[in-house]
C-alpha positions as a printed NumPy array, in Angstrom:
array([[ 34.349,  13.266,  38.882],
       [ 30.758,  12.004,  38.754],
       [ 29.644,  15.345,  37.296],
       [ 32.036,  14.889,  34.363],
       [ 30.768,  11.347,  33.74 ],
       [ 27.2  ,  12.614,  33.85 ],
       [ 28.018,  15.367,  31.342],
       [ 29.749,  12.889,  29.028],
       [ 26.713,  10.601,  29.141],
       [ 24.316,  13.444,  28.368],
       [ 26.513,  14.548,  25.431],
       [ 26.533,  10.969,  24.17 ],
       [ 22.741,  10.661,  24.515],
       [ 22.149,  14.004,  22.769],
       [ 24.547,  13.007,  20.   ],
       [ 22.783,   9.682,  19.46 ],
       [ 19.355,  11.326,  19.489],
       [ 20.602,  13.867,  16.952],
       [ 21.898,  11.111,  14.663],
       [ 18.607,   9.226,  14.866],
       [ 16.633,  12.377,  14.027],
       [ 18.963,  13.156,  11.115],
       [ 18.541,   9.6  ,   9.831],
       [ 14.753,   9.81 ,  10.027],
       [ 14.728,  13.139,   8.189],
       [ 16.929,  11.644,   5.465],
       [ 14.698,   8.593,   5.045],
       [ 11.604,  10.806,   4.899],
       [ 13.224,  13.013,   2.248],
       [ 14.052,   9.965,   0.124],
       [ 10.48 ,   8.715,   0.443],
       [  9.043,  12.069,  -0.633],
       [ 11.364,  12.231,  -3.653],
       [ 10.407,   8.696,  -4.71 ],
       [  6.699,   9.497,  -4.332],
       [  7.021,  12.652,  -6.449],
       [  8.756,  10.732,  -9.228],
       [  6.152,   7.947,  -9.279],
       [  3.314,  10.355, -10.151],
       [  4.76 ,  11.297, -13.53 ],
       [  2.479,  10.266, -16.398],
       [  3.886,   7.481, -18.536],
       [  3.89 ,   9.781, -21.574],
       [  6.8  ,  11.779, -20.165],
       [  8.712,   8.68 , -19.065],
       [  8.532,   6.932, -22.403],
       [  8.106,   8.248, -25.911],
       [  6.303,   5.026, -26.932],
       [  3.023,   6.17 , -25.322],
       [  0.913,   8.941, -26.852],
       [  0.282,  12.283, -25.202],
       [ -2.361,  11.909, -22.524],
       [ -1.473,   8.328, -21.539],
       [ -1.739,   7.992, -17.751],
       [ -0.006,   5.797, -15.222],
       [ -3.186,   4.479, -13.599],
       [ -1.215,   3.26 , -10.581],
       [ -0.289,   6.802,  -9.55 ],
       [ -2.185,   9.997,  -8.805],
       [ -3.875,  11.651, -11.762],
       [ -6.532,  14.276, -12.34 ],
       [ -9.76 ,  13.217, -14.046],
       [-10.157,  15.656, -16.946],
       [-13.313,  17.672, -17.496],
       [-15.466,  16.602, -20.418],
       [-15.958,  19.072, -23.284],
       [-19.706,  18.389, -23.379],
       [-22.555,  18.536, -20.834],
       [-22.756,  15.757, -18.252],
       [-25.568,  14.374, -16.133],
       [-26.312,  16.837, -13.316],
       [-27.938,  14.276, -10.991],
       [-26.537,  10.72 , -10.928],
       [-29.718,   9.528,  -9.175],
       [-31.735,  10.27 , -12.326],
       [-29.537,   8.115, -14.556],
       [-30.805,   4.941, -16.164],
       [-30.152,   1.318, -15.298],
       [-27.413,  -0.322, -17.397],
       [-28.768,  -2.772, -19.973],
       [-26.989,  -5.565, -21.882],
       [-26.025,  -4.353, -25.346],
       [-26.853,  -7.213, -27.695],
       [-25.144,  -8.923, -30.617],
       [-23.799,  -6.086, -32.807],
       [-21.129,  -5.062, -30.341],
       [-18.2  ,  -3.84 , -32.453],
       [-17.298,  -0.148, -32.005],
       [-14.277,   2.181, -31.912],
       [-13.056,   4.683, -29.353],
       [-13.381,   8.201, -30.699],
       [-11.228,  11.039, -29.376],
       [-12.836,  13.614, -31.687],
       [-15.375,  16.172, -30.581],
       [-16.765,  18.859, -32.902],
       [-14.26 ,  17.881, -35.595],
       [-11.174,  18.238, -33.391],
       [ -9.07 ,  15.461, -31.847],
       [ -9.258,  16.421, -28.18 ],
       [ -8.455,  13.026, -26.639],
       [ -5.732,  11.06 , -28.43 ],
       [ -6.122,   8.684, -25.481],
       [ -9.721,   7.856, -24.552],
       [-10.302,   7.156, -20.862],
       [-12.676,   4.486, -19.575],
       [-14.291,   5.21 , -16.225],
       [-15.612,   3.218, -13.269],
       [-19.148,   4.449, -14.063],
       [-21.146,   7.45 , -15.198],
       [-20.028,   9.312, -12.058],
       [-16.451,   9.27 , -13.431],
       [-14.804,   8.857, -10.017],
       [-11.865,   6.871, -11.367],
       [-10.187,   6.063, -14.682],
       [-10.007,   2.262, -14.848],
       [ -8.647,   1.78 , -18.376],
       [ -7.502,   3.728, -21.415],
       [ -6.806,   3.163, -25.087],
       [ -5.666,   5.14 , -28.092],
       [ -8.282,   6.918, -30.237],
       [ -9.453,   4.56 , -32.983],
       [ -9.004,   1.387, -30.906],
       [-11.611,  -1.275, -31.619],
       [-13.752,  -2.227, -28.62 ],
       [-16.664,  -4.505, -27.842],
       [-19.778,  -2.93 , -26.317],
       [-21.007,  -4.912, -23.303],
       [-23.696,  -2.649, -21.81 ],
       [-25.499,   0.626, -22.42 ],
       [-26.822,   3.186, -19.936],
       [-29.379,   5.726, -21.138],
       [-29.203,   8.919, -19.094],
       [-31.001,  12.301, -19.174],
       [-28.068,  14.222, -20.705],
       [-25.114,  11.928, -21.445],
       [-25.328,   8.216, -22.255],
       [-22.558,   5.764, -21.374],
       [-21.338,   2.454, -22.784],
       [-19.489,  -0.276, -20.929],
       [-16.805,  -1.419, -23.359],
       [-13.995,  -3.933, -23.423],
       [-10.732,  -3.242, -25.207],
       [-10.098,  -6.673, -26.698],
       [ -6.48 ,  -5.917, -27.607],
       [ -5.382,  -5.238, -24.013],
       [ -4.59 ,  -7.683, -21.242],
       [ -7.201,  -8.524, -18.64 ],
       [ -7.363,  -6.245, -15.63 ],
       [ -7.333,  -2.823, -17.272],
       [ -9.426,  -3.419, -20.358],
       [-13.033,  -2.58 , -19.391],
       [-14.752,   0.634, -18.424],
       [-17.539,   3.094, -19.126],
       [-17.062,   5.586, -21.95 ],
       [-19.25 ,   8.663, -22.623],
       [-21.266,   8.269, -25.843],
       [-19.48 ,  11.056, -27.795],
       [-16.191,   9.141, -27.361],
       [-17.561,   6.008, -29.056],
       [-18.157,   5.441, -32.763],
       [-19.97 ,   2.627, -34.53 ],
       [-17.836,   3.258, -37.635],
       [-14.091,   2.55 , -37.94 ],
       [-11.676,   5.404, -38.524],
       [ -9.8  ,   5.561, -41.806],
       [ -7.403,   8.397, -41.01 ]])
């Protein structure tokens, strides 16, 4: 009789362990599915954002630049305050072709992270300038965006001192 009780208990324990494992696998699968969906760029979630608009709160790939960059960050200049004539516009054109309808602003000339973004042609205010051996950078503020994601460094070719008419 005690052997039967022992077998029933072991079946019950194995059944409970199996249910717990199944539950954990299900929860993990739901978490993975939610994580995969959160990494979708905002441009595919909503038609109101232009192509290239990123969800900066999810994973993204920093795009290569179409022009030469600074090979050694240690040789780059020290950022300097810009001065009084600070109005400029983000420029997504390079060699006559619109290659960045959305211009990305970076955490610095090392481009480790995109910290802000704005549509090509957006007016900005230049705050600082960094002269470098190959590629200069400007720290700009997008005055039309809310605080928090409105400042960053932009490579010189993506900044224009003249407004765009087209």
